[in-house]
């Protein structure tokens, strides 16, 4: 069975997210570890976390994909911004120990004119400082669209970050992975519409498919190579809309690909819960049809 869910609001707590997930037919979900704008964080309610863990166990949820707020920039040129990212990530990882065995996804950041190499160096520094070999959360670098000075839109850049951490702290190797965002990789110029196999073979060659731990499944408001990062609902963008050159078969191939089908899929489409429920149903249907057709 496909492990799929969407980004949910943490406003009402952990157990409420579990209940929302069940309501929409999800068996995983994503959530911001703190308010994406403010950065403040409320005290962890361990009873609430325990209620979520019971729901997850009872309903055989897959791994959750916690999301660091977009406001973290571990490769900023400003020291106080880097310091904030570092402290916040360390705190997030400490808190996630209450929900062991899940995933923590972050945007590698923007080098803001310092150059990709310097950006990568700073991201490696941050990861080497905040991660601990005893942590039970796997940290994922997200594939980026390449807007502005974003680091991580090329597989080579992600590989360099992972390599950089592994050279300095080999004991962290098993705790590092990648989350592939379908909107971002397409925007970055990887043609997953016509050549998903080729893109994944390239990922395997450069990063290694064993590093791939989660998928953000989104349509894109822009064509391949646009470097924009604007998510569309499934079937309403360049990946899924026939009139834009895509189609349902693009998403069928994604959810049934042997390298992807067992990973958690997270929707980050512009939607309310009812819209997410429809997309989950659609993608489950495409996955079932693909596995019957084989
Ligand atoms: Zn994403």
Short mmCIF file of C-alpha atoms and ligand atoms in Angstrom, two decimals:
data_model
loop_
_atom_site.label_atom_id
_atom_site.label_comp_id
_atom_site.label_asym_id
_atom_site.label_seq_id
_atom_site.Cartn_x
_atom_site.Cartn_y
_atom_site.Cartn_z
CA UNK A 1 0.00 0.00 0.00
CA UNK A 2 1.22 3.45 -0.94
CA UNK A 3 2.48 5.54 1.99
CA UNK A 4 1.04 8.95 1.27
CA UNK A 5 -0.12 12.07 3.06
CA UNK A 6 0.18 15.82 2.93
CA UNK A 7 1.55 18.75 4.82
CA UNK A 8 -0.66 19.34 7.89
CA UNK A 9 -0.92 22.22 10.33
CA UNK A 10 0.57 21.56 13.77
CA UNK A 11 -1.63 24.32 15.28
CA UNK A 12 -3.87 21.85 17.16
CA UNK A 13 -1.06 19.53 18.19
CA UNK A 14 0.30 16.10 17.24
CA UNK A 15 -2.71 13.83 17.89
CA UNK A 16 -4.92 16.25 15.90
CA UNK A 17 -2.61 15.84 12.91
CA UNK A 18 -2.93 12.06 13.22
CA UNK A 19 -6.74 12.41 13.25
CA UNK A 20 -6.67 14.76 10.23
CA UNK A 21 -4.45 12.28 8.38
CA UNK A 22 -6.92 9.44 9.02
CA UNK A 23 -9.82 11.64 7.85
CA UNK A 24 -8.24 12.16 4.43
CA UNK A 25 -7.02 8.59 3.87
CA UNK A 26 -3.37 9.36 4.65
CA UNK A 27 -0.90 7.04 6.38
CA UNK A 28 1.90 9.57 6.77
CA UNK A 29 2.12 13.37 6.87
CA UNK A 30 4.47 16.32 7.09
CA UNK A 31 4.44 19.23 9.51
CA UNK A 32 6.52 22.30 10.25
CA UNK A 33 8.64 21.84 13.34
CA UNK A 34 7.75 25.42 14.31
CA UNK A 35 5.95 28.48 13.00
CA UNK A 36 7.61 29.11 9.63
CA UNK A 37 7.54 32.89 10.06
CA UNK A 38 8.21 33.43 13.73
CA UNK A 39 10.54 30.63 14.67
CA UNK A 40 9.23 30.42 18.24
CA UNK A 41 8.35 27.00 19.54
CA UNK A 42 5.97 25.87 22.24
CA UNK A 43 6.83 23.31 24.91
CA UNK A 44 6.40 19.72 23.78
CA UNK A 45 3.26 18.01 25.18
CA UNK A 46 4.45 14.43 25.62
CA UNK A 47 0.93 13.05 26.20
CA UNK A 48 -0.14 14.56 22.89
CA UNK A 49 2.90 13.00 21.17
CA UNK A 50 2.08 9.62 22.77
CA UNK A 51 -1.49 9.84 21.41
CA UNK A 52 -0.12 10.40 17.92
CA UNK A 53 2.26 7.46 18.30
CA UNK A 54 -0.68 5.23 19.27
CA UNK A 55 -2.65 6.36 16.18
CA UNK A 56 0.36 5.73 13.95
CA UNK A 57 0.86 2.26 15.34
CA UNK A 58 -2.80 1.28 15.18
CA UNK A 59 -3.11 2.42 11.56
CA UNK A 60 0.33 1.26 10.34
CA UNK A 61 1.58 4.72 9.37
CA UNK A 62 4.83 5.02 7.45
CA UNK A 63 7.59 7.41 8.46
CA UNK A 64 6.59 11.02 9.03
CA UNK A 65 8.46 13.80 7.26
CA UNK A 66 8.97 16.76 9.59
CA UNK A 67 9.84 19.94 7.68
CA UNK A 68 12.20 22.66 8.88
CA UNK A 69 10.74 26.15 8.27
CA UNK A 70 11.85 27.87 5.07
CA UNK A 71 13.28 30.69 7.14
CA UNK A 72 16.34 28.65 8.12
CA UNK A 73 19.33 29.51 5.95
CA UNK A 74 22.33 27.50 7.11
CA UNK A 75 24.49 29.05 4.35
CA UNK A 76 23.53 32.71 4.82
CA UNK A 77 26.27 35.31 4.55
CA UNK A 78 25.10 36.73 7.88
CA UNK A 79 26.45 35.02 10.94
CA UNK A 80 23.33 35.64 13.07
CA UNK A 81 21.13 33.97 10.40
CA UNK A 82 23.44 30.95 10.26
CA UNK A 83 23.49 30.81 14.05
CA UNK A 84 19.67 30.89 14.16
CA UNK A 85 19.45 28.00 11.66
CA UNK A 86 21.98 26.03 13.66
CA UNK A 87 20.27 26.52 17.03
CA UNK A 88 16.79 25.89 15.59
CA UNK A 89 17.85 22.70 13.78
CA UNK A 90 19.56 21.39 16.89
CA UNK A 91 16.42 22.08 18.93
CA UNK A 92 14.16 20.51 16.27
CA UNK A 93 16.26 17.34 16.27
CA UNK A 94 16.19 17.16 20.06
CA UNK A 95 12.40 17.49 20.05
CA UNK A 96 12.00 14.87 17.33
CA UNK A 97 13.59 12.33 19.67
CA UNK A 98 10.10 12.18 21.23
CA UNK A 99 8.95 10.75 17.85
CA UNK A 100 11.87 8.47 17.04
CA UNK A 101 12.47 6.84 13.68
CA UNK A 102 11.06 9.57 11.46
CA UNK A 103 12.52 11.97 8.91
CA UNK A 104 13.49 15.67 9.09
CA UNK A 105 13.60 17.52 5.81
CA UNK A 106 15.26 20.91 5.23
CA UNK A 107 16.07 23.25 2.36
CA UNK A 108 19.86 23.42 2.09
CA UNK A 109 19.64 27.21 1.81
CA UNK A 110 20.72 30.09 -0.42
CA UNK A 111 24.35 31.13 -0.69
CA UNK A 112 23.32 34.75 -1.44
CA UNK A 113 26.27 35.55 -3.69
CA UNK A 114 28.99 33.77 -1.72
CA UNK A 115 29.14 31.05 -4.37
CA UNK A 116 27.92 27.45 -4.37
CA UNK A 117 31.19 26.09 -2.99
CA UNK A 118 31.09 28.38 0.06
CA UNK A 119 27.39 27.60 0.51
CA UNK A 120 28.11 23.88 0.54
CA UNK A 121 30.93 24.37 3.05
CA UNK A 122 28.61 26.26 5.43
CA UNK A 123 25.84 23.64 5.13
CA UNK A 124 28.36 20.88 5.88
CA UNK A 125 29.56 22.85 8.93
CA UNK A 126 25.97 23.20 10.18
CA UNK A 127 25.15 19.50 9.77
CA UNK A 128 28.41 18.41 11.40
CA UNK A 129 27.55 20.65 14.37
CA UNK A 130 23.85 19.86 14.89
CA UNK A 131 23.75 16.12 14.20
CA UNK A 132 24.59 13.44 16.75
CA UNK A 133 25.32 9.79 15.93
CA UNK A 134 22.83 8.75 18.64
CA UNK A 135 19.88 10.64 17.10
CA UNK A 136 17.03 8.49 15.77
CA UNK A 137 15.89 10.92 13.08
CA UNK A 138 17.24 10.80 9.54
CA UNK A 139 18.02 14.28 8.14
CA UNK A 140 17.01 14.87 4.52
CA UNK A 141 18.30 17.50 2.11
CA UNK A 142 15.52 18.58 -0.24
CA UNK A 143 16.13 18.82 -4.00
CA UNK A 144 15.61 22.48 -4.88
CA UNK A 145 14.20 24.32 -7.92
CA UNK A 146 17.27 26.55 -8.24
CA UNK A 147 15.59 29.91 -7.83
CA UNK A 148 17.89 32.76 -6.87
CA UNK A 149 21.04 31.38 -5.27
CA UNK A 150 19.53 28.17 -3.86
CA UNK A 151 21.97 25.36 -3.21
CA UNK A 152 20.79 21.83 -3.97
CA UNK A 153 19.13 22.07 -7.37
CA UNK A 154 21.84 19.86 -8.91
CA UNK A 155 22.27 16.31 -7.67
CA UNK A 156 26.04 16.99 -7.60
CA UNK A 157 25.55 19.69 -4.95
CA UNK A 158 23.54 17.35 -2.71
CA UNK A 159 26.20 14.66 -3.16
CA UNK A 160 28.93 17.13 -2.21
CA UNK A 161 27.11 18.09 1.00
CA UNK A 162 26.60 14.45 2.01
CA UNK A 163 30.19 13.61 1.09
CA UNK A 164 31.47 16.63 3.05
CA UNK A 165 29.66 15.52 6.20
CA UNK A 166 30.70 11.88 5.80
CA UNK A 167 34.38 12.79 5.43
CA UNK A 168 34.37 14.81 8.64
CA UNK A 169 31.95 12.69 10.65
CA UNK A 170 31.60 9.22 9.06
CA UNK A 171 29.46 8.10 12.02
CA UNK A 172 26.64 10.35 10.68
CA UNK A 173 26.50 8.71 7.25
CA UNK A 174 23.47 6.50 7.90
CA UNK A 175 21.53 9.49 9.24
CA UNK A 176 21.70 11.53 6.02
CA UNK A 177 19.41 11.28 3.00
CA UNK A 178 17.54 13.17 0.31
CA UNK A 179 13.90 14.13 -0.22
CA UNK A 180 13.04 14.43 -3.91
CA UNK A 181 10.47 17.13 -4.71
CA UNK A 182 8.84 16.46 -8.10
CA UNK A 183 8.03 20.15 -8.71
CA UNK A 184 11.54 21.25 -7.76
CA UNK A 185 13.46 18.64 -9.80
CA UNK A 186 11.41 19.46 -12.87
CA UNK A 187 11.91 23.19 -12.32
CA UNK A 188 15.62 22.48 -11.85
CA UNK A 189 15.72 21.01 -15.37
CA UNK A 190 15.46 17.25 -14.78
CA UNK A 191 12.92 15.90 -17.28
CA UNK A 192 10.80 13.58 -15.17
CA UNK A 193 7.90 13.91 -17.66
CA UNK A 194 9.68 12.11 -20.50
CA UNK A 195 12.56 10.39 -18.76
CA UNK A 196 11.87 9.51 -15.12
CA UNK A 197 14.06 6.40 -15.46
CA UNK A 198 16.95 8.48 -16.78
CA UNK A 199 16.62 11.09 -14.01
CA UNK A 200 16.59 8.41 -11.32
CA UNK A 201 19.55 6.63 -12.94
CA UNK A 202 21.39 9.96 -12.85
CA UNK A 203 20.43 10.39 -9.17
CA UNK A 204 21.73 6.89 -8.50
CA UNK A 205 25.02 7.59 -10.27
CA UNK A 206 25.62 10.93 -8.49
CA UNK A 207 24.05 10.50 -5.03
CA UNK A 208 22.97 6.85 -4.75
CA UNK A 209 19.37 5.69 -4.62
CA UNK A 210 19.95 4.27 -1.14
CA UNK A 211 20.04 7.92 0.02
CA UNK A 212 16.54 8.64 -1.30
CA UNK A 213 14.16 8.51 1.69
CA UNK A 214 11.05 10.54 0.80
CA UNK A 215 9.21 12.23 -2.09
CA UNK A 216 7.40 15.57 -2.10
CA UNK A 217 4.78 14.91 -4.76
CA UNK A 218 3.67 18.18 -6.33
CA UNK A 219 2.69 19.43 -9.75
CA UNK A 220 4.47 22.55 -11.08
CA UNK A 221 3.03 25.83 -12.37
CA UNK A 222 6.09 26.14 -14.60
CA UNK A 223 7.79 24.09 -17.31
CA UNK A 224 10.90 21.95 -16.87
CA UNK A 225 13.97 24.12 -16.24
CA UNK A 226 12.03 27.25 -15.15
CA UNK A 227 13.82 27.53 -11.76
CA UNK A 228 10.66 28.96 -10.18
CA UNK A 229 9.31 26.69 -7.39
CA UNK A 230 5.58 27.24 -7.61
CA UNK A 231 3.58 24.15 -6.69
CA UNK A 232 0.35 23.27 -8.52
CA UNK A 233 -2.39 20.80 -7.65
CA UNK A 234 -1.87 17.31 -9.11
CA UNK A 235 -3.10 17.39 -12.72
CA UNK A 236 -3.21 21.19 -12.94
CA UNK A 237 0.42 21.89 -13.78
CA UNK A 238 3.10 21.02 -16.32
CA UNK A 239 3.60 17.51 -14.91
CA UNK A 240 -0.01 16.37 -14.81
CA UNK A 241 -2.07 18.46 -17.26
CA UNK A 242 -2.36 17.05 -20.79
CA UNK A 243 -2.78 20.52 -22.31
CA UNK A 244 0.57 21.52 -20.79
CA UNK A 245 2.38 18.43 -22.10
CA UNK A 246 2.09 16.20 -19.04
CA UNK A 247 -0.58 13.75 -17.94
CA UNK A 248 -1.80 11.31 -15.35
CA UNK A 249 0.72 8.76 -16.64
CA UNK A 250 3.53 11.00 -15.31
CA UNK A 251 2.18 10.64 -11.77
CA UNK A 252 1.34 6.95 -12.32
CA UNK A 253 5.00 6.38 -13.22
CA UNK A 254 6.19 8.29 -10.13
CA UNK A 255 4.05 6.42 -7.59
CA UNK A 256 4.78 3.02 -9.14
CA UNK A 257 8.50 3.38 -9.87
CA UNK A 258 10.46 0.63 -8.09
CA UNK A 259 12.91 3.22 -6.71
CA UNK A 260 10.11 5.37 -5.28
CA UNK A 261 6.97 3.34 -4.57
CA UNK A 262 7.95 2.26 -1.06
CA UNK A 263 8.95 5.76 0.12
CA UNK A 264 6.64 8.17 1.95
CA UNK A 265 4.96 10.57 -0.53
CA UNK A 266 4.03 14.01 0.80
CA UNK A 267 1.68 16.38 -1.03
CA UNK A 268 2.50 20.09 -0.71
CA UNK A 269 -0.06 21.26 -3.24
CA UNK A 270 -2.17 24.41 -2.71
CA UNK A 271 -5.16 22.69 -1.10
CA UNK A 272 -7.55 22.35 1.81
CA UNK A 273 -8.03 18.95 3.47
CA UNK A 274 -10.81 17.93 1.05
CA UNK A 275 -8.52 18.63 -1.90
CA UNK A 276 -5.76 16.55 -0.33
CA UNK A 277 -8.21 13.68 0.23
CA UNK A 278 -9.04 13.73 -3.50
CA UNK A 279 -5.37 13.76 -4.50
CA UNK A 280 -4.55 10.91 -2.13
CA UNK A 281 -7.40 8.87 -3.60
CA UNK A 282 -6.27 9.66 -7.14
CA UNK A 283 -2.64 8.72 -6.48
CA UNK A 284 -3.60 5.54 -4.61
CA UNK A 285 -5.74 4.61 -7.61
CA UNK A 286 -2.87 5.23 -10.05
CA UNK A 287 -0.55 3.15 -7.89
CA UNK A 288 -3.05 0.25 -7.64
CA UNK A 289 -3.73 0.34 -11.39
CA UNK A 290 0.00 0.27 -12.13
CA UNK A 291 0.61 -2.71 -9.84
CA UNK A 292 -2.36 -4.63 -11.34
CA UNK A 293 -1.26 -3.86 -14.89
CA UNK A 294 2.14 -5.43 -14.41
ZN1 LIG B 1 9.00 20.27 -1.14
#
